[in-house]
mmCIF file of C-alpha atoms in Angstrom:
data_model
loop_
_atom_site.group_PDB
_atom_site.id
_atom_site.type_symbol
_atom_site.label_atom_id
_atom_site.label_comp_id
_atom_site.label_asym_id
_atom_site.label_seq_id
_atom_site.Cartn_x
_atom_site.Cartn_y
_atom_site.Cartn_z
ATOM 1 C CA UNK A 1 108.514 104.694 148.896
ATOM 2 C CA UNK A 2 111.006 103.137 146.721
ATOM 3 C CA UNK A 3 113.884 105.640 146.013
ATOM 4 C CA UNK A 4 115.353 103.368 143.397
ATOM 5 C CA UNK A 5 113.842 101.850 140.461
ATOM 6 C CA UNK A 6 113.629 98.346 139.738
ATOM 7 C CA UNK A 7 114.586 96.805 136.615
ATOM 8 C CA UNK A 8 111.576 96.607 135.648
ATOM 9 C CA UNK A 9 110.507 100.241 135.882
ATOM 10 C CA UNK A 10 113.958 101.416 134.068
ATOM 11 C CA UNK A 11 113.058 98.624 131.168
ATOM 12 C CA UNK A 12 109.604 100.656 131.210
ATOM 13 C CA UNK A 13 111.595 104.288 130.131
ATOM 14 C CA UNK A 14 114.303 102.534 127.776
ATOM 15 C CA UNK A 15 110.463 101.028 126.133
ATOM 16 C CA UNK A 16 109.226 104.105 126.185
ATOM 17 C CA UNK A 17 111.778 105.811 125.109
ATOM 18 C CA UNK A 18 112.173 103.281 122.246
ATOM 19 C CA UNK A 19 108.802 103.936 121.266
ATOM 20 C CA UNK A 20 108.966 107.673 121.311
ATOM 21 C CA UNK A 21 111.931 107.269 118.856
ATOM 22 C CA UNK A 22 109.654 105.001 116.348
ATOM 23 C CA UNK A 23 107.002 107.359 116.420
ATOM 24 C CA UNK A 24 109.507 110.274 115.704
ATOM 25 C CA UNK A 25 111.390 108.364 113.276
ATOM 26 C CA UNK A 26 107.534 108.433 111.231
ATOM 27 C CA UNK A 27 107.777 111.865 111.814
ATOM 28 C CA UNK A 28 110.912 112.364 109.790
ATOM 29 C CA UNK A 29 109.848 110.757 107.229
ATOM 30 C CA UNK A 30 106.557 112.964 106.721
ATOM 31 C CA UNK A 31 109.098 115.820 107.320
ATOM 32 C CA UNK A 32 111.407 114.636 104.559
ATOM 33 C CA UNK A 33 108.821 114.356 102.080
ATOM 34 C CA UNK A 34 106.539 117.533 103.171
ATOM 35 C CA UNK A 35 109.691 119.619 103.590
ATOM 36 C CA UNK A 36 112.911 118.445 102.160
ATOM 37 C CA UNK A 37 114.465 117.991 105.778
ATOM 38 C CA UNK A 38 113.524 117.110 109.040
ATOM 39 C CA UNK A 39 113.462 119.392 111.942
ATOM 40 C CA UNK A 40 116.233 120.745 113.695
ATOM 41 C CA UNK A 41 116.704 120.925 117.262
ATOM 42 C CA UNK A 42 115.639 124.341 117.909
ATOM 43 C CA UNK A 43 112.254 123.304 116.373
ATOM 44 C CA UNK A 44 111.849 120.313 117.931
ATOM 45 C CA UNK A 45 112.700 122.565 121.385
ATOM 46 C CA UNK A 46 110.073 124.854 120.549
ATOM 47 C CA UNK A 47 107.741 122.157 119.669
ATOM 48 C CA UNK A 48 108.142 121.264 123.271
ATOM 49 C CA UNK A 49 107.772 124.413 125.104
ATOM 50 C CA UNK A 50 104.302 124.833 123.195
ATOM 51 C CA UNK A 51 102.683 121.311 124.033
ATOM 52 C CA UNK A 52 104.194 121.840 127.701
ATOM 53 C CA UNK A 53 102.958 125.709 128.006
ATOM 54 C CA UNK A 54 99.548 124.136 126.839
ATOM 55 C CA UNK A 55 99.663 121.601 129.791
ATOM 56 C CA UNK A 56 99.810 125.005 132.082
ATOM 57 C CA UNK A 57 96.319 126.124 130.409
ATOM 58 C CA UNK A 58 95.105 122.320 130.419
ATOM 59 C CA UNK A 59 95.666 122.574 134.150
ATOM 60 C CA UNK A 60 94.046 125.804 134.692
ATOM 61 C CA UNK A 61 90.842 123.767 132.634
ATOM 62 C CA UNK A 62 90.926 120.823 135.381
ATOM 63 C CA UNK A 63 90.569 123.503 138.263
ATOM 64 C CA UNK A 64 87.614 125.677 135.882
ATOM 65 C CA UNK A 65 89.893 129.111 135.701
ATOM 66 C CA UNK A 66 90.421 128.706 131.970
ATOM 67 C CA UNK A 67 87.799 127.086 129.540
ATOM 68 C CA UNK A 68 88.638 124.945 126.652
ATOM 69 C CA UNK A 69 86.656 123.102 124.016
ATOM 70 C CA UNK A 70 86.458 119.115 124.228
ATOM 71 C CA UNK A 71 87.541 116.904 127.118
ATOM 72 C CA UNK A 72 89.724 118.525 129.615
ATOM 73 C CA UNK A 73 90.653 114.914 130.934
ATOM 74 C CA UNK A 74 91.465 113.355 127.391
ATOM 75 C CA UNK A 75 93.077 116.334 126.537
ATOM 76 C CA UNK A 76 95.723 116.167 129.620
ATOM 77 C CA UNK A 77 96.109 113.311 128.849
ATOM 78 C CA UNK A 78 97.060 113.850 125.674
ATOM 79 C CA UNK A 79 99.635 116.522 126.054
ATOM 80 C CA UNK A 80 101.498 114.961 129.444
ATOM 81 C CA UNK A 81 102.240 111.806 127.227
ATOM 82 C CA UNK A 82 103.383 114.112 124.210
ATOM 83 C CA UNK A 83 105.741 116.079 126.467
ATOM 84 C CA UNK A 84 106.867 112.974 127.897
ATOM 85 C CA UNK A 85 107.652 112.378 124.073
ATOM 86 C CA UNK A 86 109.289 115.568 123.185
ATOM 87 C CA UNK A 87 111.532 115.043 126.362
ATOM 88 C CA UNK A 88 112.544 111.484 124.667
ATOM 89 C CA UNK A 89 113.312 112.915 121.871
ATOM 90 C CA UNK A 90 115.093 116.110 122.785
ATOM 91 C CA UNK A 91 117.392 114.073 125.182
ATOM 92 C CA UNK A 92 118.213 111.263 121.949
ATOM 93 C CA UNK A 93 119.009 114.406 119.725
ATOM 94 C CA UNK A 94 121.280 115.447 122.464
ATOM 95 C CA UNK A 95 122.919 112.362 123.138
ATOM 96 C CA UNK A 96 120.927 112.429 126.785
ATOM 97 C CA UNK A 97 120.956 108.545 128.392
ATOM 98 C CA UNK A 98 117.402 109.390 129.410
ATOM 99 C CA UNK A 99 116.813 106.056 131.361
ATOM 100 C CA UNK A 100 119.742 106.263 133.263
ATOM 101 C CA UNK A 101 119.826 110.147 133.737
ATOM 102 C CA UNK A 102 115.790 110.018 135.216
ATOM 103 C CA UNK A 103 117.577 107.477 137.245
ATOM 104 C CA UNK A 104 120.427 109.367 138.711
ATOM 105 C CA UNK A 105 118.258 112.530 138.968
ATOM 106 C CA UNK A 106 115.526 110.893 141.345
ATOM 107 C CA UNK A 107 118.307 108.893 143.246
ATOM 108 C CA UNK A 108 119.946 112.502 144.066
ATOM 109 C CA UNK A 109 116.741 114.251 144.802
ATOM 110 C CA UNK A 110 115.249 111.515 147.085
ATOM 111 C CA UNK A 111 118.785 111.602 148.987
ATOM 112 C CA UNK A 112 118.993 115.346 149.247
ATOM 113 C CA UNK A 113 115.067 114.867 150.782
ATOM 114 C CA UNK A 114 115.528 112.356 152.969
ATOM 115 C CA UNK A 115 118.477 114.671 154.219
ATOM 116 C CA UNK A 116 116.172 117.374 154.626
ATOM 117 C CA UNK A 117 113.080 115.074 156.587
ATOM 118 C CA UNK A 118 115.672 113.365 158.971
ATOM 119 C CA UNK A 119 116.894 117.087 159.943
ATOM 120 C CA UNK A 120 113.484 118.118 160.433
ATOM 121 C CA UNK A 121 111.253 117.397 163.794
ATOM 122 C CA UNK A 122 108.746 114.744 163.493
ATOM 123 C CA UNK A 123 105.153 116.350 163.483
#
């Protein structure tokens, strides 16, 4: 497993990320024109929690505990890549280095787990 990303998976978040920002930046424009402002960070926040509470319910459709119309698949799909979004664009309102914080967050949870596996016995 590689605990540290390459270049070329970090330029794959800043692209994303970039992306995410182009699509919002749409967004703001509909806002502006629909309601004389764009949306502030609380409401961007809660649009977030409600796509990724809808994953929870999108899950229990994969495992057949919850039903949903349409495709459960497409649909998961769907919402993991628009919370992946939201999180883009929460962290760019917040002046979040997303990129480089994913980075730093994985390189201090792998550590802390290989910590954990090298102080536990072998099974």
């Amino acid at each position: 497993m590689n605990e540290t990303p390459t270049h070329d998976e970090k330029a794959g978040l800043i692209e994303a990320e970039d992306r995410a920002l182009q699509v919002r930046a749409q967004y703001e424009q509909i806002e502006q024109r629909v309601l004389g402002r764009t949306w502030t960070l609380p409401e961007l926040a809660l649009g977030f929690t409600n796509d990724a509470a809808y994953v929870g319910r999108l899950v229990l459709a994969a495992e057949r505990t919850w039903g949903i119309d349409g495709d459960v698949d497409a649909e998961l799909r769907h919402k993991l890549a628009e919370c992946l979004w939201w999180v883009f664009v929460l962290a760019d309102r917040l002046d979040v280095d997303m990129p480089e914080a994913y980075e730093a967050t994985m390189d201090r949870i792998g550590d802390g787990l290989q910590r954990t596996l090298e102080g536990m016995p072998k099974s």
